[in-house]
mmCIF file of C-alpha atoms and ligand atoms in Angstrom:
data_model
loop_
_atom_site.group_PDB
_atom_site.id
_atom_site.type_symbol
_atom_site.label_atom_id
_atom_site.label_comp_id
_atom_site.label_asym_id
_atom_site.label_seq_id
_atom_site.Cartn_x
_atom_site.Cartn_y
_atom_site.Cartn_z
ATOM 1 C CA MET A 143 -17.252 24.479 -32.545
ATOM 2 C CA GLY A 144 -20.964 23.904 -32.852
ATOM 3 C CA ALA A 145 -21.850 24.979 -36.330
ATOM 4 C CA GLU A 146 -18.289 24.557 -37.642
ATOM 5 C CA ASN A 147 -17.945 21.023 -36.398
ATOM 6 C CA GLU A 148 -21.412 19.820 -37.250
ATOM 7 C CA VAL A 149 -21.869 17.829 -40.407
ATOM 8 C CA ARG A 150 -24.932 16.395 -42.022
ATOM 9 C CA ILE A 151 -25.350 12.860 -40.938
ATOM 10 C CA SER A 152 -25.380 11.505 -44.485
ATOM 11 C CA ARG A 153 -22.102 13.269 -45.151
ATOM 12 C CA PHE A 154 -20.625 11.917 -41.937
ATOM 13 C CA LEU A 155 -21.659 8.376 -42.825
ATOM 14 C CA ALA A 156 -20.280 8.802 -46.314
ATOM 15 C CA SER A 157 -16.939 10.168 -45.134
ATOM 16 C CA ALA A 158 -16.647 7.306 -42.665
ATOM 17 C CA GLY A 159 -17.035 4.924 -45.571
ATOM 18 C CA VAL A 160 -20.354 3.454 -44.459
ATOM 19 C CA ALA A 161 -22.346 4.286 -47.566
ATOM 20 C CA SER A 162 -22.811 6.816 -50.318
ATOM 21 C CA ARG A 163 -24.735 9.865 -49.167
ATOM 22 C CA ARG A 164 -27.842 8.677 -50.970
ATOM 23 C CA HIS A 165 -27.571 5.216 -49.519
ATOM 24 C CA ALA A 166 -26.964 6.787 -46.115
ATOM 25 C CA ASP A 167 -30.310 8.567 -46.443
ATOM 26 C CA LEU A 168 -31.903 5.238 -47.167
ATOM 27 C CA LEU A 169 -30.365 3.708 -44.051
ATOM 28 C CA ILE A 170 -31.696 6.636 -42.034
ATOM 29 C CA GLU A 171 -35.194 6.239 -43.495
ATOM 30 C CA GLN A 172 -35.086 2.587 -42.610
ATOM 31 C CA GLY A 173 -34.357 3.499 -38.982
ATOM 32 C CA ARG A 174 -31.029 1.698 -38.984
ATOM 33 C CA VAL A 175 -29.057 4.757 -37.899
ATOM 34 C CA LEU A 176 -29.038 5.957 -34.289
ATOM 35 C CA VAL A 177 -27.538 9.152 -32.886
ATOM 36 C CA ASN A 178 -26.774 8.912 -29.189
ATOM 37 C CA GLY A 179 -29.241 6.058 -28.970
ATOM 38 C CA ARG A 180 -32.199 7.681 -30.729
ATOM 39 C CA ARG A 181 -33.349 7.250 -34.275
ATOM 40 C CA ALA A 182 -31.590 9.626 -36.676
ATOM 41 C CA ARG A 183 -33.563 12.084 -38.782
ATOM 42 C CA LEU A 184 -32.908 12.834 -42.420
ATOM 43 C CA GLY A 185 -30.777 15.958 -42.817
ATOM 44 C CA GLU A 186 -29.879 16.308 -39.147
ATOM 45 C CA LYS A 187 -26.410 17.365 -38.146
ATOM 46 C CA VAL A 188 -24.038 15.465 -35.904
ATOM 47 C CA ARG A 189 -20.804 16.343 -34.114
ATOM 48 C CA PRO A 190 -18.385 13.588 -35.141
ATOM 49 C CA SER A 191 -16.182 14.059 -32.104
ATOM 50 C CA ALA A 192 -18.987 14.142 -29.569
ATOM 51 C CA ASP A 193 -22.003 12.205 -30.850
ATOM 52 C CA LYS A 194 -22.257 8.448 -30.951
ATOM 53 C CA VAL A 195 -23.580 7.281 -34.285
ATOM 54 C CA THR A 196 -24.404 3.644 -34.916
ATOM 55 C CA VAL A 197 -25.591 1.761 -37.997
ATOM 56 C CA ASP A 198 -27.257 -1.558 -37.333
ATOM 57 C CA GLY A 199 -25.878 -1.361 -33.818
ATOM 58 C CA ARG A 200 -22.246 -0.829 -34.826
ATOM 59 C CA GLU A 201 -20.536 2.404 -33.946
ATOM 60 C CA VAL A 202 -19.280 4.536 -36.803
ATOM 61 C CA THR A 203 -15.970 6.316 -36.281
ATOM 62 C CA ALA A 204 -14.866 9.386 -38.166
ATOM 63 C CA GLU A 205 -11.854 8.914 -40.396
ATOM 64 C CA GLU A 206 -9.576 10.870 -38.130
ATOM 65 C CA PRO A 207 -9.629 9.461 -34.623
ATOM 66 C CA ARG A 208 -9.844 12.146 -31.994
ATOM 67 C CA VAL A 209 -7.982 11.687 -28.759
ATOM 68 C CA TYR A 210 -8.831 13.387 -25.471
ATOM 69 C CA LEU A 211 -6.562 13.025 -22.471
ATOM 70 C CA ALA A 212 -6.514 14.291 -18.913
ATOM 71 C CA LEU A 213 -3.049 14.624 -17.408
ATOM 72 C CA ASN A 214 -2.169 15.381 -13.815
ATOM 73 C CA LYS A 215 0.663 17.766 -14.588
ATOM 74 C CA PRO A 216 3.431 17.859 -12.023
ATOM 75 C CA PRO A 217 5.102 21.170 -11.223
ATOM 76 C CA GLY A 218 8.207 21.836 -13.292
ATOM 77 C CA TYR A 219 6.755 20.862 -16.674
ATOM 78 C CA LEU A 220 5.893 23.337 -19.420
ATOM 79 C CA SER A 221 2.451 23.014 -20.949
ATOM 80 C CA THR A 222 3.787 23.393 -24.483
ATOM 81 C CA CYS A 223 4.683 20.886 -27.157
ATOM 82 C CA SER A 224 8.326 21.889 -27.423
ATOM 83 C CA ASP A 225 10.708 24.300 -25.792
ATOM 84 C CA PRO A 226 13.679 26.055 -27.415
ATOM 85 C CA PHE A 227 15.610 25.689 -24.138
ATOM 86 C CA SER A 228 14.958 21.937 -23.937
ATOM 87 C CA ARG A 229 13.015 22.216 -20.689
ATOM 88 C CA ARG A 230 10.691 19.378 -19.784
ATOM 89 C CA THR A 231 7.296 19.580 -21.465
ATOM 90 C CA VAL A 232 4.065 17.806 -20.646
ATOM 91 C CA LEU A 233 4.317 15.822 -23.878
ATOM 92 C CA SER A 234 7.176 13.828 -22.381
ATOM 93 C CA LEU A 235 4.625 12.474 -19.900
ATOM 94 C CA VAL A 236 2.227 11.251 -22.558
ATOM 95 C CA ARG A 237 3.734 8.002 -23.719
ATOM 96 C CA GLY A 238 1.945 5.394 -25.748
ATOM 97 C CA VAL A 239 -0.351 7.762 -27.613
ATOM 98 C CA LYS A 240 0.336 7.603 -31.318
ATOM 99 C CA GLU A 241 -1.807 10.589 -32.265
ATOM 100 C CA ARG A 242 -0.195 13.995 -32.043
ATOM 101 C CA VAL A 243 -1.915 15.716 -29.151
ATOM 102 C CA PHE A 244 -1.428 19.213 -27.844
ATOM 103 C CA PRO A 245 -2.291 20.890 -24.541
ATOM 104 C CA VAL A 246 -5.623 22.672 -24.212
ATOM 105 C CA GLY A 247 -4.625 26.075 -22.902
ATOM 106 C CA ARG A 248 -1.825 26.462 -20.435
ATOM 107 C CA LEU A 249 -1.000 25.808 -16.849
ATOM 108 C CA ASP A 250 1.970 27.631 -15.311
ATOM 109 C CA GLN A 251 5.215 25.729 -15.115
ATOM 110 C CA ASP A 252 5.129 25.752 -11.316
ATOM 111 C CA ALA A 253 1.433 24.792 -11.149
ATOM 112 C CA ASP A 254 0.125 21.256 -11.042
ATOM 113 C CA GLY A 255 -3.126 19.489 -11.747
ATOM 114 C CA LEU A 256 -5.540 18.905 -14.565
ATOM 115 C CA LEU A 257 -4.330 19.581 -18.084
ATOM 116 C CA LEU A 258 -6.343 18.371 -21.048
ATOM 117 C CA LEU A 259 -4.586 17.313 -24.219
ATOM 118 C CA THR A 260 -6.224 16.563 -27.540
ATOM 119 C CA ASN A 261 -5.866 16.648 -31.296
ATOM 120 C CA ASP A 262 -9.322 18.248 -31.589
ATOM 121 C CA GLY A 263 -8.666 21.852 -32.507
ATOM 122 C CA GLU A 264 -12.293 22.825 -32.317
ATOM 123 C CA LEU A 265 -12.728 21.660 -28.759
ATOM 124 C CA THR A 266 -9.488 23.426 -27.863
ATOM 125 C CA TYR A 267 -10.856 26.638 -29.300
ATOM 126 C CA LEU A 268 -14.116 26.267 -27.400
ATOM 127 C CA LEU A 269 -12.437 25.550 -24.108
ATOM 128 C CA THR A 270 -9.900 28.314 -24.283
ATOM 129 C CA HIS A 271 -12.109 31.124 -25.553
ATOM 130 C CA PRO A 272 -13.585 33.107 -22.635
ATOM 131 C CA LYS A 273 -16.810 33.778 -24.500
ATOM 132 C CA HIS A 274 -17.604 30.097 -24.212
ATOM 133 C CA HIS A 275 -17.559 30.417 -20.483
ATOM 134 C CA VAL A 276 -16.070 27.073 -19.509
ATOM 135 C CA ILE A 277 -15.044 27.265 -15.891
ATOM 136 C CA LYS A 278 -11.656 26.128 -14.700
ATOM 137 C CA GLU A 279 -11.356 25.392 -11.016
ATOM 138 C CA TYR A 280 -8.233 25.855 -8.941
ATOM 139 C CA VAL A 281 -7.321 25.063 -5.368
ATOM 140 C CA VAL A 282 -4.712 27.530 -4.151
ATOM 141 C CA GLU A 283 -2.687 27.073 -1.004
ATOM 142 C CA VAL A 284 -2.071 30.617 0.095
ATOM 143 C CA ILE A 285 0.253 32.356 2.478
ATOM 144 C CA GLY A 286 -1.812 34.696 4.604
ATOM 145 C CA ASP A 287 -4.753 34.716 6.945
ATOM 146 C CA ARG A 288 -8.307 33.772 6.076
ATOM 147 C CA ASP A 289 -10.247 36.876 5.115
ATOM 148 C CA GLU A 290 -13.788 36.269 3.864
ATOM 149 C CA ARG A 291 -14.096 39.886 2.681
ATOM 150 C CA LYS A 292 -11.428 39.226 0.062
ATOM 151 C CA VAL A 293 -13.461 36.334 -1.283
ATOM 152 C CA LYS A 294 -16.573 38.474 -1.514
ATOM 153 C CA GLU A 295 -14.642 41.087 -3.461
ATOM 154 C CA MET A 296 -13.249 38.470 -5.827
ATOM 155 C CA LEU A 297 -16.830 37.431 -6.490
ATOM 156 C CA SER A 298 -18.168 40.907 -7.060
ATOM 157 C CA GLY A 299 -15.240 41.977 -9.222
ATOM 158 C CA ILE A 300 -11.735 43.313 -8.763
ATOM 159 C CA ILE A 301 -9.473 45.283 -11.055
ATOM 160 C CA ILE A 302 -6.583 43.294 -12.476
ATOM 161 C CA ASP A 303 -4.298 44.970 -14.992
ATOM 162 C CA GLY A 304 -6.847 47.747 -15.414
ATOM 163 C CA ARG A 305 -9.727 45.373 -16.158
ATOM 164 C CA LYS A 306 -12.559 44.197 -13.981
ATOM 165 C CA VAL A 307 -12.542 40.459 -13.433
ATOM 166 C CA SER A 308 -14.576 38.315 -11.110
ATOM 167 C CA ALA A 309 -14.419 34.742 -9.949
ATOM 168 C CA ASP A 310 -17.332 32.541 -10.990
ATOM 169 C CA TYR A 311 -17.091 31.119 -7.504
ATOM 170 C CA ALA A 312 -14.618 31.385 -4.660
ATOM 171 C CA GLU A 313 -14.476 30.079 -1.124
ATOM 172 C CA PHE A 314 -12.064 29.073 1.585
ATOM 173 C CA LEU A 315 -11.836 25.337 2.129
ATOM 174 C CA PRO A 316 -11.773 23.879 5.646
ATOM 175 C CA LEU A 317 -8.307 24.165 7.115
ATOM 176 C CA LYS A 318 -6.432 20.881 6.675
ATOM 177 C CA GLY A 319 -2.764 21.789 6.891
ATOM 178 C CA PRO A 320 -0.597 24.713 7.829
ATOM 179 C CA ARG A 321 -1.941 27.006 5.088
ATOM 180 C CA GLU A 322 -5.343 28.300 4.056
ATOM 181 C CA ARG A 323 -6.750 26.920 0.812
ATOM 182 C CA LEU A 324 -8.938 28.821 -1.581
ATOM 183 C CA ARG A 325 -11.127 27.160 -4.183
ATOM 184 C CA ILE A 326 -11.619 29.497 -7.130
ATOM 185 C CA GLY A 327 -13.536 28.990 -10.370
ATOM 186 C CA VAL A 328 -12.820 31.307 -13.296
ATOM 187 C CA HIS A 329 -13.778 31.198 -16.928
ATOM 188 C CA GLU A 330 -11.335 33.777 -18.219
ATOM 189 C CA GLY A 331 -8.059 32.470 -19.583
ATOM 190 C CA GLU A 332 -5.771 35.405 -18.886
ATOM 191 C CA LYS A 333 -2.202 34.438 -18.086
ATOM 192 C CA HIS A 334 -1.527 34.053 -14.343
ATOM 193 C CA LEU A 335 -5.059 35.195 -13.552
ATOM 194 C CA VAL A 336 -5.495 33.212 -10.351
ATOM 195 C CA LYS A 337 -2.085 34.223 -9.060
ATOM 196 C CA LYS A 338 -2.913 37.843 -9.847
ATOM 197 C CA MET A 339 -6.221 37.572 -8.021
ATOM 198 C CA CYS A 340 -4.436 36.143 -5.002
ATOM 199 C CA ALA A 341 -1.793 38.857 -5.189
ATOM 200 C CA TRP A 342 -4.584 41.438 -5.302
ATOM 201 C CA ALA A 343 -5.927 39.937 -2.083
ATOM 202 C CA GLY A 344 -2.473 40.134 -0.501
ATOM 203 C CA TYR A 345 -1.870 36.385 -0.586
ATOM 204 C CA GLY A 346 1.295 34.657 -1.608
ATOM 205 C CA VAL A 347 0.691 31.509 -3.637
ATOM 206 C CA TYR A 348 2.358 28.470 -2.128
ATOM 207 C CA ARG A 349 0.767 25.950 -4.466
ATOM 208 C CA LEU A 350 -1.654 26.215 -7.374
ATOM 209 C CA THR A 351 -3.536 23.122 -8.491
ATOM 210 C CA ARG A 352 -6.125 22.971 -11.265
ATOM 211 C CA THR A 353 -8.828 20.580 -10.157
ATOM 212 C CA LYS A 354 -11.448 20.895 -12.891
ATOM 213 C CA VAL A 355 -12.019 21.989 -16.450
ATOM 214 C CA GLY A 356 -15.735 22.262 -17.001
ATOM 215 C CA ARG A 357 -17.158 19.018 -15.732
ATOM 216 C CA VAL A 358 -13.943 17.067 -16.040
ATOM 217 C CA SER A 359 -12.351 16.529 -12.645
ATOM 218 C CA LEU A 360 -8.804 15.698 -11.721
ATOM 219 C CA GLY A 361 -10.170 13.155 -9.261
ATOM 220 C CA ASP A 362 -7.514 10.870 -7.852
ATOM 221 C CA LEU A 363 -5.420 10.599 -11.000
ATOM 222 C CA PRO A 364 -1.840 10.237 -9.733
ATOM 223 C CA MET A 365 0.572 13.051 -10.474
ATOM 224 C CA GLY A 366 2.390 12.578 -13.773
ATOM 225 C CA LYS A 367 -0.238 10.104 -15.037
ATOM 226 C CA TRP A 368 -2.850 10.523 -17.732
ATOM 227 C CA ARG A 369 -6.071 8.871 -18.707
ATOM 228 C CA HIS A 370 -8.432 9.045 -21.652
ATOM 229 C CA LEU A 371 -11.544 11.138 -21.174
ATOM 230 C CA THR A 372 -14.720 9.140 -21.429
ATOM 231 C CA PRO A 373 -17.065 9.886 -24.341
ATOM 232 C CA ALA A 374 -19.479 11.297 -21.757
ATOM 233 C CA GLU A 375 -16.823 13.715 -20.531
ATOM 234 C CA VAL A 376 -16.033 14.862 -24.065
ATOM 235 C CA LYS A 377 -19.700 15.393 -24.753
ATOM 236 C CA ALA A 378 -20.094 17.297 -21.491
ATOM 237 C CA LEU A 379 -17.225 19.606 -22.446
ATOM 238 C CA TYR A 380 -18.819 20.353 -25.792
ATOM 239 C CA ASP A 381 -22.240 20.830 -24.266
ATOM 240 C CA GLU A 382 -20.924 23.109 -21.584
ATOM 241 C CA ALA A 383 -18.936 25.243 -23.991
ATOM 242 C CA MET A 384 -21.909 25.558 -26.301
ATOM 243 C CA ALA A 385 -24.321 26.342 -23.471
ATOM 244 C CA GLY A 386 -22.165 29.228 -22.316
ATOM 245 C CA LYS A 387 -21.318 30.369 -25.812
ATOM 246 C CA ASP A 388 -22.525 33.909 -25.358
ATOM 247 C CA GLY A 389 -21.483 34.163 -21.744
ATOM 248 C CA THR A 390 -25.159 34.032 -20.862
ATOM 249 C CA ARG A 391 -24.911 31.389 -18.197
ATOM 250 C CA GLY A 392 -25.350 32.485 -14.622
ATOM 251 C CA LYS A 393 -22.807 32.129 -11.850
ATOM 252 C CA ALA A 394 -21.697 28.614 -11.226
ATOM 253 C CA SER A 395 -21.387 26.883 -7.930
ATOM 254 C CA PRO A 396 -18.389 24.799 -6.931
ATOM 255 C CA ASN A 397 -20.684 21.847 -6.452
ATOM 256 C CA HIS A 398 -22.336 22.057 -9.837
ATOM 257 C CA ASP A 399 -21.214 18.523 -10.514
ATOM 258 C CA ALA A 400 -21.202 17.275 -6.961
ATOM 259 C CA LYS A 401 -23.185 14.208 -7.976
ATOM 260 C CA ARG A 402 -20.606 13.097 -10.527
ATOM 261 C CA ARG A 403 -17.996 10.657 -9.425
ATOM 262 C CA PRO A 404 -14.642 10.711 -11.197
ATOM 263 C CA GLU A 405 -14.968 7.939 -13.733
ATOM 264 C CA ASN A 406 -12.295 5.304 -13.305
ATOM 265 C CA PRO A 407 -9.226 7.470 -13.287
ATOM 266 C CA ALA A 408 -6.790 4.669 -13.979
ATOM 267 C CA GLN A 409 -4.480 5.524 -16.834
ATOM 268 C CA GLY A 410 -5.897 4.453 -20.148
ATOM 269 C CA ALA A 411 -8.811 2.710 -18.517
ATOM 270 C CA ASN A 412 -11.456 4.604 -20.437
ATOM 271 C CA PRO A 413 -10.767 4.764 -24.125
ATOM 272 C CA GLY A 414 -12.079 8.029 -25.546
ATOM 273 C CA ARG A 415 -13.820 8.217 -28.875
ATOM 274 C CA GLY A 416 -10.468 8.202 -30.619
ATOM 275 C CA ALA A 417 -9.822 4.767 -29.213
ATOM 276 C CA ARG A 418 -13.139 3.211 -29.985
ATOM 277 C CA ARG A 419 -13.033 -0.483 -30.420
HETATM 278 N N1 URA B 1310 -3.966 31.121 -13.175
HETATM 279 C C1 URA B 1310 -2.660 31.172 -12.860
HETATM 280 O O1 URA B 1310 -2.201 32.074 -12.180
HETATM 281 N N2 URA B 1310 -1.862 30.197 -13.354
HETATM 282 C C2 URA B 1310 -2.315 29.188 -14.102
HETATM 283 O O2 URA B 1310 -1.531 28.331 -14.504
HETATM 284 C C3 URA B 1310 -3.672 29.139 -14.418
HETATM 285 C C4 URA B 1310 -4.485 30.122 -13.928
#
């Protein structure tokens, strides 16, 4: 979003019913308006779905509440809103949310793991467009023997469907069960990309789990359950998408957010901005 989603702060305050635009300017001059905790400047732009704006200490919400959810999708569910063949969709798992949310991108029917849902079309666009370079991380249980050369080639670039693609990061995880597990980060959104990369390497895919989208982690959210993203997570998604807007960011590392702990993954425990009180 960036430019498209940014609005002048006086306009934002006016549309939220706080004050007329002129009066909003007065409030700003008087230092009564804060943006993410710092004093607002006249004429500055804010992102209504990501920035926290307060007037006299009270948070101002945009007219249209935005909702951001993280779902641990079980296998067997379609990541669409409806299906002509009446198959189960992820929306049937999102009960108790009155806003109409939709999935951000897709996760194969047989895959499981982190699926974001929102009614914020701009964030959806940012997260699903490869030029914005938001990395999705997968853990793949593969059928086949550990071969570090394959990982190196995935990193340097392999040809899939006639096009060179490379993983942003890839590594084998320590063996824990009967099958090898690969952790792969990719920013491209091509259909079945991770499965195709594994097929290129000669691996069968036993299980595909998405563990991260940008800095949002699946954590220990139980399968089939959802939670609200925290405002900090929403902001991080926007920031990350904007930072990589031109694909200029360097290679990521799987531990780029190693210091972050999943933030209270209990369902509904962290109201997002759309559920501000
Ligand atoms: N890559 C795949 O192969 N499947 C997904 O669902 C996502 C990425």
